């Protein structure tokens, strides 16, 4: 375990970051970082964080600053800025500028799919969208296809469909790509919370993209949740309330959440949750990081868990497998207030 405080200021004393921290994201295709604060954005090389581009440099015509979500998938960097979708085709020769946003009337939630096209065993006639987004105006999911200039629509829902992916029931709280390509949507409706699960990955759009709808009435304190995370490796939703971490899996048959962990210090609060990617045995989809901040002492730490991506419970498998201790969770001190994490692959 190793970490370095004041890493950016040590490398760039001439360029202190303006504004509060907002998001850090690593593009696995471009091999660069995006660092976003409340006031500025930078694209940086992993080699000593050399500044490659500012916000204005990242675009042919820079929009008003308002980044909300980023994702690297299908050799593209996707950005949602002020509810509008931008797509950077990284493999286009000599091009690292975002074009103008997709045209049309829409306002996107801060959700971007992390898997949409099968690299192995593709189904004939599968959707093949480059990205799937959630439009708050239509209150539903919409596909984006390669080189398109606007968003598209899925087929009308079949009469037997569990729900209509084009027009969801309720208010979207959180969404993520999970369980090998399914899409989880936590919806607030009828005075409660529900988990609606659809699939847009490697399937034919036959009007039956919706798969499950589960009541989340047994998820403790879900109405007070501030941080969420999930992984494509399994079916678990992790969420935090104050200094407590919970999980819920829609494939186990459980009706109540699991209390995974809570800090012994009431002055501490979980400020960020992050799960590492699904590639690489044995840790893929099994490592969860929780950033914890103590406002009273002004000290932060990272709590690392090995968890089951299916049950959401703490496990100790890969440590003992390689002769290490069974010590999940592990706690690493010496951090500040962490609100975003990323993984360099």
CSV table of C-alpha atoms in Angstrom, one decimal:
chain,number,residue,atom,x,y,z
A,1,UNK,CA,0.0,0.0,0.0
A,2,UNK,CA,1.3,3.4,-1.0
A,3,UNK,CA,-0.2,6.8,-1.5
A,4,UNK,CA,1.1,10.4,-2.0
A,5,UNK,CA,-0.6,13.4,-0.6
A,6,UNK,CA,-0.6,16.7,-2.5
A,7,UNK,CA,0.3,14.8,-5.7
A,8,UNK,CA,-1.1,17.3,-8.1
A,9,UNK,CA,0.3,20.4,-6.3
A,10,UNK,CA,3.7,18.8,-6.2
A,11,UNK,CA,3.7,18.3,-9.9
A,12,UNK,CA,2.0,21.5,-10.8
A,13,UNK,CA,2.7,24.3,-8.3
A,14,UNK,CA,2.0,26.8,-11.1
A,15,UNK,CA,-1.5,25.5,-11.7
A,16,UNK,CA,-3.6,24.9,-8.5
A,17,UNK,CA,-6.9,23.4,-9.3
A,18,UNK,CA,-9.8,25.9,-9.1
A,19,UNK,CA,-13.1,24.9,-7.4
A,20,UNK,CA,-14.2,22.0,-5.3
A,21,UNK,CA,-13.3,18.5,-6.5
A,22,UNK,CA,-16.0,17.0,-8.7
A,23,UNK,CA,-14.8,13.9,-10.7
A,24,UNK,CA,-11.7,12.1,-11.8
A,25,UNK,CA,-12.0,9.6,-14.6
A,26,UNK,CA,-9.5,7.4,-16.5
A,27,UNK,CA,-10.1,6.7,-20.2
A,28,UNK,CA,-9.0,3.1,-20.9
A,29,UNK,CA,-9.0,3.8,-24.7
A,30,UNK,CA,-7.4,7.2,-24.7
A,31,UNK,CA,-5.0,6.4,-21.8
A,32,UNK,CA,-5.6,9.7,-20.2
A,33,UNK,CA,-7.2,11.2,-17.1
A,34,UNK,CA,-10.0,13.7,-16.9
A,35,UNK,CA,-9.9,15.9,-13.8
A,36,UNK,CA,-13.0,18.0,-13.2
A,37,UNK,CA,-13.7,20.5,-10.5
A,38,UNK,CA,-16.6,22.8,-10.0
A,39,UNK,CA,-14.8,25.4,-12.2
A,40,UNK,CA,-12.5,23.7,-14.6
A,41,UNK,CA,-11.6,20.5,-16.4
A,42,UNK,CA,-8.3,19.1,-17.6
A,43,UNK,CA,-7.2,16.2,-19.7
A,44,UNK,CA,-3.9,14.8,-18.4
A,45,UNK,CA,-1.3,12.2,-19.3
A,46,UNK,CA,-0.7,9.4,-16.7
A,47,UNK,CA,3.0,10.3,-17.1
A,48,UNK,CA,3.4,12.9,-14.3
A,49,UNK,CA,-0.1,14.2,-15.0
A,50,UNK,CA,1.1,16.4,-17.9
A,51,UNK,CA,-1.7,18.7,-18.9
A,52,UNK,CA,-2.8,17.9,-22.4
A,53,UNK,CA,-6.0,20.0,-22.8
A,54,UNK,CA,-8.2,22.4,-20.9
A,55,UNK,CA,-12.0,22.4,-21.2
A,56,UNK,CA,-11.9,24.7,-24.2
A,57,UNK,CA,-9.2,22.6,-25.9
A,58,UNK,CA,-11.3,19.5,-25.5
A,59,UNK,CA,-14.0,20.7,-27.9
A,60,UNK,CA,-14.4,22.1,-31.4
A,61,UNK,CA,-16.8,24.5,-29.8
A,62,UNK,CA,-16.8,24.3,-26.0
A,63,UNK,CA,-20.3,24.3,-24.3
A,64,UNK,CA,-21.1,26.0,-21.1
A,65,UNK,CA,-19.3,24.2,-18.3
A,66,UNK,CA,-21.5,21.6,-16.5
A,67,UNK,CA,-20.0,18.1,-16.6
A,68,UNK,CA,-22.1,15.4,-14.9
A,69,UNK,CA,-20.9,11.9,-16.0
A,70,UNK,CA,-18.2,10.2,-18.1
A,71,UNK,CA,-17.7,6.7,-19.5
A,72,UNK,CA,-15.2,5.0,-21.8
A,73,UNK,CA,-16.8,2.2,-23.8
A,74,UNK,CA,-16.7,1.0,-27.4
A,75,UNK,CA,-13.5,2.9,-28.1
A,76,UNK,CA,-15.3,6.2,-27.2
A,77,UNK,CA,-15.2,8.7,-24.4
A,78,UNK,CA,-18.8,9.7,-23.5
A,79,UNK,CA,-19.6,12.9,-21.6
A,80,UNK,CA,-22.9,14.2,-20.2
A,81,UNK,CA,-22.6,18.0,-19.9
A,82,UNK,CA,-25.6,20.0,-18.7
A,83,UNK,CA,-27.9,17.0,-19.7
A,84,UNK,CA,-26.4,16.8,-23.2
A,85,UNK,CA,-24.5,13.8,-24.7
A,86,UNK,CA,-21.1,14.3,-26.3
A,87,UNK,CA,-19.1,11.4,-27.9
A,88,UNK,CA,-15.4,11.4,-28.7
A,89,UNK,CA,-14.3,8.7,-31.2
A,90,UNK,CA,-10.9,8.2,-29.8
A,91,UNK,CA,-9.5,6.0,-32.6
A,92,UNK,CA,-10.2,8.6,-35.2
A,93,UNK,CA,-6.7,9.7,-36.4
A,94,UNK,CA,-5.4,12.8,-34.6
A,95,UNK,CA,-8.7,13.6,-33.0
A,96,UNK,CA,-9.2,14.2,-29.3
A,97,UNK,CA,-11.9,16.9,-29.5
A,98,UNK,CA,-15.5,16.3,-28.5
A,99,UNK,CA,-18.0,17.3,-31.3
A,100,UNK,CA,-21.1,19.3,-30.5
A,101,UNK,CA,-23.8,17.5,-28.4
A,102,UNK,CA,-26.3,15.1,-29.9
A,103,UNK,CA,-29.2,17.1,-31.3
A,104,UNK,CA,-32.8,16.9,-30.2
A,105,UNK,CA,-34.9,17.8,-27.2
A,106,UNK,CA,-33.7,15.8,-24.2
A,107,UNK,CA,-32.2,16.2,-20.7
A,108,UNK,CA,-30.1,13.3,-19.5
A,109,UNK,CA,-29.7,11.9,-16.1
A,110,UNK,CA,-26.0,11.4,-15.0
A,111,UNK,CA,-26.0,7.7,-16.2
A,112,UNK,CA,-23.9,6.1,-18.9
A,113,UNK,CA,-23.8,2.4,-19.7
A,114,UNK,CA,-20.5,0.6,-19.2
A,115,UNK,CA,-21.3,-2.3,-21.6
A,116,UNK,CA,-23.5,-2.3,-24.7
A,117,UNK,CA,-22.0,-4.5,-27.4
A,118,UNK,CA,-20.8,-8.1,-26.9
A,119,UNK,CA,-17.2,-8.7,-27.9
A,120,UNK,CA,-17.7,-12.5,-27.8
A,121,UNK,CA,-20.7,-14.5,-29.0
A,122,UNK,CA,-22.8,-11.6,-30.4
A,123,UNK,CA,-26.4,-12.4,-30.9
A,124,UNK,CA,-27.6,-12.0,-34.5
A,125,UNK,CA,-29.7,-8.8,-34.8
A,126,UNK,CA,-28.7,-7.6,-31.3
A,127,UNK,CA,-29.3,-3.9,-30.6
A,128,UNK,CA,-25.7,-2.9,-30.9
A,129,UNK,CA,-26.0,0.6,-29.5
A,130,UNK,CA,-22.8,2.4,-28.7
A,131,UNK,CA,-24.3,4.0,-25.6
A,132,UNK,CA,-27.6,3.9,-23.6
A,133,UNK,CA,-28.7,6.9,-21.7
A,134,UNK,CA,-31.7,8.0,-19.5
A,135,UNK,CA,-33.7,11.0,-20.7
A,136,UNK,CA,-35.5,12.8,-17.9
A,137,UNK,CA,-37.9,14.4,-20.3
A,138,UNK,CA,-39.2,11.1,-21.7
A,139,UNK,CA,-38.5,9.4,-18.3
A,140,UNK,CA,-37.0,6.5,-20.1
A,141,UNK,CA,-33.9,4.9,-21.7
A,142,UNK,CA,-32.7,5.7,-25.2
A,143,UNK,CA,-30.0,4.2,-27.4
A,144,UNK,CA,-27.2,6.1,-29.2
A,145,UNK,CA,-25.8,4.4,-32.3
A,146,UNK,CA,-22.4,4.7,-33.9
A,147,UNK,CA,-21.8,8.0,-35.8
A,148,UNK,CA,-25.4,9.2,-35.1
A,149,UNK,CA,-26.1,12.8,-34.6
A,150,UNK,CA,-29.1,12.3,-32.3
A,151,UNK,CA,-30.5,9.8,-29.9
A,152,UNK,CA,-32.8,6.9,-31.0
A,153,UNK,CA,-35.6,5.0,-29.4
A,154,UNK,CA,-36.2,1.4,-28.4
A,155,UNK,CA,-39.2,-0.5,-29.8
A,156,UNK,CA,-42.6,0.0,-28.2
A,157,UNK,CA,-43.0,-2.2,-25.2
A,158,UNK,CA,-44.8,-5.5,-25.7
A,159,UNK,CA,-48.1,-5.8,-23.9
A,160,UNK,CA,-46.5,-8.6,-21.7
A,161,UNK,CA,-43.4,-6.6,-20.9
A,162,UNK,CA,-42.7,-6.1,-17.1
A,163,UNK,CA,-42.4,-2.4,-17.7
A,164,UNK,CA,-41.8,0.1,-20.5
A,165,UNK,CA,-38.1,1.1,-20.9
A,166,UNK,CA,-39.1,4.1,-23.0
A,167,UNK,CA,-41.4,5.5,-20.3
A,168,UNK,CA,-40.4,4.3,-16.8
A,169,UNK,CA,-42.7,4.6,-13.8
A,170,UNK,CA,-41.4,7.0,-11.2
A,171,UNK,CA,-38.3,9.1,-10.6
A,172,UNK,CA,-34.8,7.7,-11.4
A,173,UNK,CA,-32.6,7.7,-8.3
A,174,UNK,CA,-29.6,5.6,-9.6
A,175,UNK,CA,-28.8,3.4,-12.6
A,176,UNK,CA,-25.8,1.2,-13.5
A,177,UNK,CA,-24.8,-1.6,-15.8
A,178,UNK,CA,-24.8,-4.8,-13.8
A,179,UNK,CA,-24.8,-8.6,-13.9
A,180,UNK,CA,-23.2,-9.2,-17.3
A,181,UNK,CA,-24.9,-6.4,-19.2
A,182,UNK,CA,-28.2,-5.8,-17.5
A,183,UNK,CA,-29.3,-2.3,-16.5
A,184,UNK,CA,-30.4,-1.6,-12.9
A,185,UNK,CA,-32.6,1.4,-12.3
A,186,UNK,CA,-33.6,2.4,-8.7
A,187,UNK,CA,-36.9,4.2,-9.1
A,188,UNK,CA,-38.9,6.2,-6.5
A,189,UNK,CA,-42.6,5.8,-7.0
A,190,UNK,CA,-45.9,5.4,-5.1
A,191,UNK,CA,-44.2,6.5,-1.9
A,192,UNK,CA,-41.5,3.8,-2.0
A,193,UNK,CA,-38.6,2.5,-4.0
A,194,UNK,CA,-38.3,-0.2,-6.6
A,195,UNK,CA,-35.6,-1.8,-8.6
A,196,UNK,CA,-36.4,-2.2,-12.3
A,197,UNK,CA,-34.0,-4.3,-14.3
A,198,UNK,CA,-33.8,-4.3,-18.1
A,199,UNK,CA,-31.3,-5.6,-20.7
A,200,UNK,CA,-29.9,-3.7,-23.7
A,201,UNK,CA,-26.7,-5.8,-24.0
A,202,UNK,CA,-26.5,-8.5,-26.7
A,203,UNK,CA,-30.2,-8.9,-27.1
A,204,UNK,CA,-32.7,-8.3,-29.9
A,205,UNK,CA,-35.1,-5.4,-29.3
A,206,UNK,CA,-38.4,-7.3,-29.4
A,207,UNK,CA,-40.3,-5.0,-27.1
A,208,UNK,CA,-39.4,-7.2,-24.1
A,209,UNK,CA,-36.3,-5.6,-22.8
A,210,UNK,CA,-37.6,-5.3,-19.2
A,211,UNK,CA,-36.8,-8.3,-17.1
A,212,UNK,CA,-37.6,-7.7,-13.4
A,213,UNK,CA,-39.2,-5.3,-11.0
A,214,UNK,CA,-38.3,-5.8,-7.3
A,215,UNK,CA,-39.7,-3.9,-4.3
A,216,UNK,CA,-37.0,-2.2,-2.2
A,217,UNK,CA,-39.3,-1.7,0.8
A,218,UNK,CA,-36.9,-3.8,2.9
A,219,UNK,CA,-33.8,-1.7,2.1
A,220,UNK,CA,-33.0,0.1,5.3
A,221,UNK,CA,-32.7,3.9,5.1
A,222,UNK,CA,-32.6,3.9,1.3
A,223,UNK,CA,-34.5,7.2,1.3
A,224,UNK,CA,-31.4,8.7,3.0
A,225,UNK,CA,-28.7,7.2,0.8
A,226,UNK,CA,-26.0,9.5,-0.5
A,227,UNK,CA,-23.6,7.2,-2.3
A,228,UNK,CA,-24.2,4.3,-4.7
A,229,UNK,CA,-22.1,1.8,-6.6
A,230,UNK,CA,-22.5,-1.5,-8.5
A,231,UNK,CA,-20.5,-3.7,-10.9
A,232,UNK,CA,-21.1,-5.5,-14.1
A,233,UNK,CA,-19.7,-8.6,-12.4
A,234,UNK,CA,-22.8,-9.1,-10.3
A,235,UNK,CA,-26.3,-8.1,-9.3
A,236,UNK,CA,-25.6,-6.1,-6.1
A,237,UNK,CA,-26.5,-2.5,-5.3
A,238,UNK,CA,-24.3,-1.0,-2.6
A,239,UNK,CA,-25.4,2.2,-0.9
A,240,UNK,CA,-24.3,4.3,2.0
A,241,UNK,CA,-26.1,6.3,4.7
A,242,UNK,CA,-23.9,8.4,7.0
A,243,UNK,CA,-21.2,6.0,8.2
A,244,UNK,CA,-23.0,2.8,7.3
A,245,UNK,CA,-22.7,0.6,4.1
A,246,UNK,CA,-25.6,-1.5,2.9
A,247,UNK,CA,-26.1,-4.0,0.0
A,248,UNK,CA,-29.0,-5.5,-1.8
A,249,UNK,CA,-29.0,-8.2,-4.6
A,250,UNK,CA,-31.9,-8.7,-6.9
A,251,UNK,CA,-30.9,-12.3,-7.8
A,252,UNK,CA,-30.7,-13.9,-4.4
A,253,UNK,CA,-34.4,-13.8,-3.5
A,254,UNK,CA,-33.7,-11.5,-0.5
A,255,UNK,CA,-36.3,-9.0,0.5
A,256,UNK,CA,-34.2,-6.9,2.9
A,257,UNK,CA,-30.9,-5.1,2.6
A,258,UNK,CA,-27.7,-6.4,4.3
A,259,UNK,CA,-25.8,-4.1,6.6
A,260,UNK,CA,-22.2,-4.7,5.3
A,261,UNK,CA,-20.2,-2.3,7.6
A,262,UNK,CA,-20.4,0.8,9.7
A,263,UNK,CA,-17.8,3.0,11.3
A,264,UNK,CA,-17.4,3.0,15.1
A,265,UNK,CA,-17.0,6.8,14.9
A,266,UNK,CA,-20.2,8.8,14.7
A,267,UNK,CA,-18.3,11.8,13.3
A,268,UNK,CA,-17.4,9.8,10.2
A,269,UNK,CA,-19.4,9.7,6.9
A,270,UNK,CA,-18.9,7.8,3.7
A,271,UNK,CA,-18.3,10.3,0.9
A,272,UNK,CA,-17.7,8.0,-2.1
A,273,UNK,CA,-18.1,4.3,-3.2
A,274,UNK,CA,-16.2,2.7,-6.0
A,275,UNK,CA,-15.8,-0.9,-7.3
A,276,UNK,CA,-12.9,-1.8,-9.5
A,277,UNK,CA,-13.5,-3.1,-13.0
A,278,UNK,CA,-14.6,-6.6,-14.1
A,279,UNK,CA,-11.3,-7.6,-15.8
A,280,UNK,CA,-8.6,-9.6,-14.1
A,281,UNK,CA,-8.8,-12.7,-11.8
A,282,UNK,CA,-9.3,-12.9,-8.9
A,283,UNK,CA,-10.2,-9.4,-7.8
A,284,UNK,CA,-12.4,-8.4,-10.7
A,285,UNK,CA,-15.7,-7.1,-9.5
A,286,UNK,CA,-14.9,-8.2,-5.9
A,287,UNK,CA,-13.1,-5.1,-4.5
A,288,UNK,CA,-15.1,-2.2,-3.1
A,289,UNK,CA,-13.6,1.0,-1.9
A,290,UNK,CA,-15.4,3.3,0.5
A,291,UNK,CA,-14.0,6.7,1.2
A,292,UNK,CA,-14.7,7.9,4.8
A,293,UNK,CA,-14.3,11.5,6.1
A,294,UNK,CA,-14.2,12.8,9.6
A,295,UNK,CA,-15.4,16.4,9.6
A,296,UNK,CA,-14.3,16.9,13.2
A,297,UNK,CA,-10.7,15.8,12.8
A,298,UNK,CA,-10.5,16.7,9.1
A,299,UNK,CA,-9.1,13.3,8.3
A,300,UNK,CA,-10.0,10.8,5.7
A,301,UNK,CA,-9.4,7.1,5.0
A,302,UNK,CA,-10.2,4.4,2.4
A,303,UNK,CA,-11.8,1.2,3.5
A,304,UNK,CA,-11.2,-1.7,1.1
A,305,UNK,CA,-13.6,-4.6,1.1
A,306,UNK,CA,-13.6,-7.9,-0.7
A,307,UNK,CA,-17.2,-8.6,-1.4
A,308,UNK,CA,-19.3,-11.1,-3.3
A,309,UNK,CA,-20.7,-9.5,-6.4
A,310,UNK,CA,-23.7,-11.8,-6.2
A,311,UNK,CA,-24.6,-11.6,-2.5
A,312,UNK,CA,-23.1,-8.3,-1.5
A,313,UNK,CA,-21.6,-9.8,1.6
A,314,UNK,CA,-18.0,-9.5,2.8
A,315,UNK,CA,-15.8,-12.4,1.8
A,316,UNK,CA,-12.1,-13.4,2.2
A,317,UNK,CA,-11.2,-15.4,-0.8
A,318,UNK,CA,-8.4,-13.9,-2.9
A,319,UNK,CA,-6.2,-12.8,0.1
A,320,UNK,CA,-5.8,-16.3,1.6
A,321,UNK,CA,-5.6,-17.8,-2.0
A,322,UNK,CA,-2.2,-16.1,-2.4
A,323,UNK,CA,-1.0,-16.6,1.1
A,324,UNK,CA,-2.2,-13.3,2.5
A,325,UNK,CA,-4.3,-12.7,5.6
A,326,UNK,CA,-8.1,-12.9,5.8
A,327,UNK,CA,-8.5,-9.3,6.8
A,328,UNK,CA,-11.5,-7.8,4.8
A,329,UNK,CA,-12.0,-4.9,5.3
A,330,UNK,CA,-8.6,-3.2,5.3
A,331,UNK,CA,-8.4,0.4,6.3
A,332,UNK,CA,-5.9,2.9,4.9
A,333,UNK,CA,-5.5,6.3,6.5
A,334,UNK,CA,-3.8,9.5,5.5
A,335,UNK,CA,-6.4,10.8,2.9
A,336,UNK,CA,-8.4,14.0,2.6
A,337,UNK,CA,-12.1,14.2,1.8
A,338,UNK,CA,-12.4,11.9,-1.2
A,339,UNK,CA,-15.5,12.4,-3.4
A,340,UNK,CA,-14.4,10.6,-6.6
A,341,UNK,CA,-12.2,7.6,-7.4
A,342,UNK,CA,-11.0,5.9,-10.6
A,343,UNK,CA,-8.9,2.9,-11.7
A,344,UNK,CA,-6.0,3.0,-14.1
A,345,UNK,CA,-5.9,-0.2,-16.2
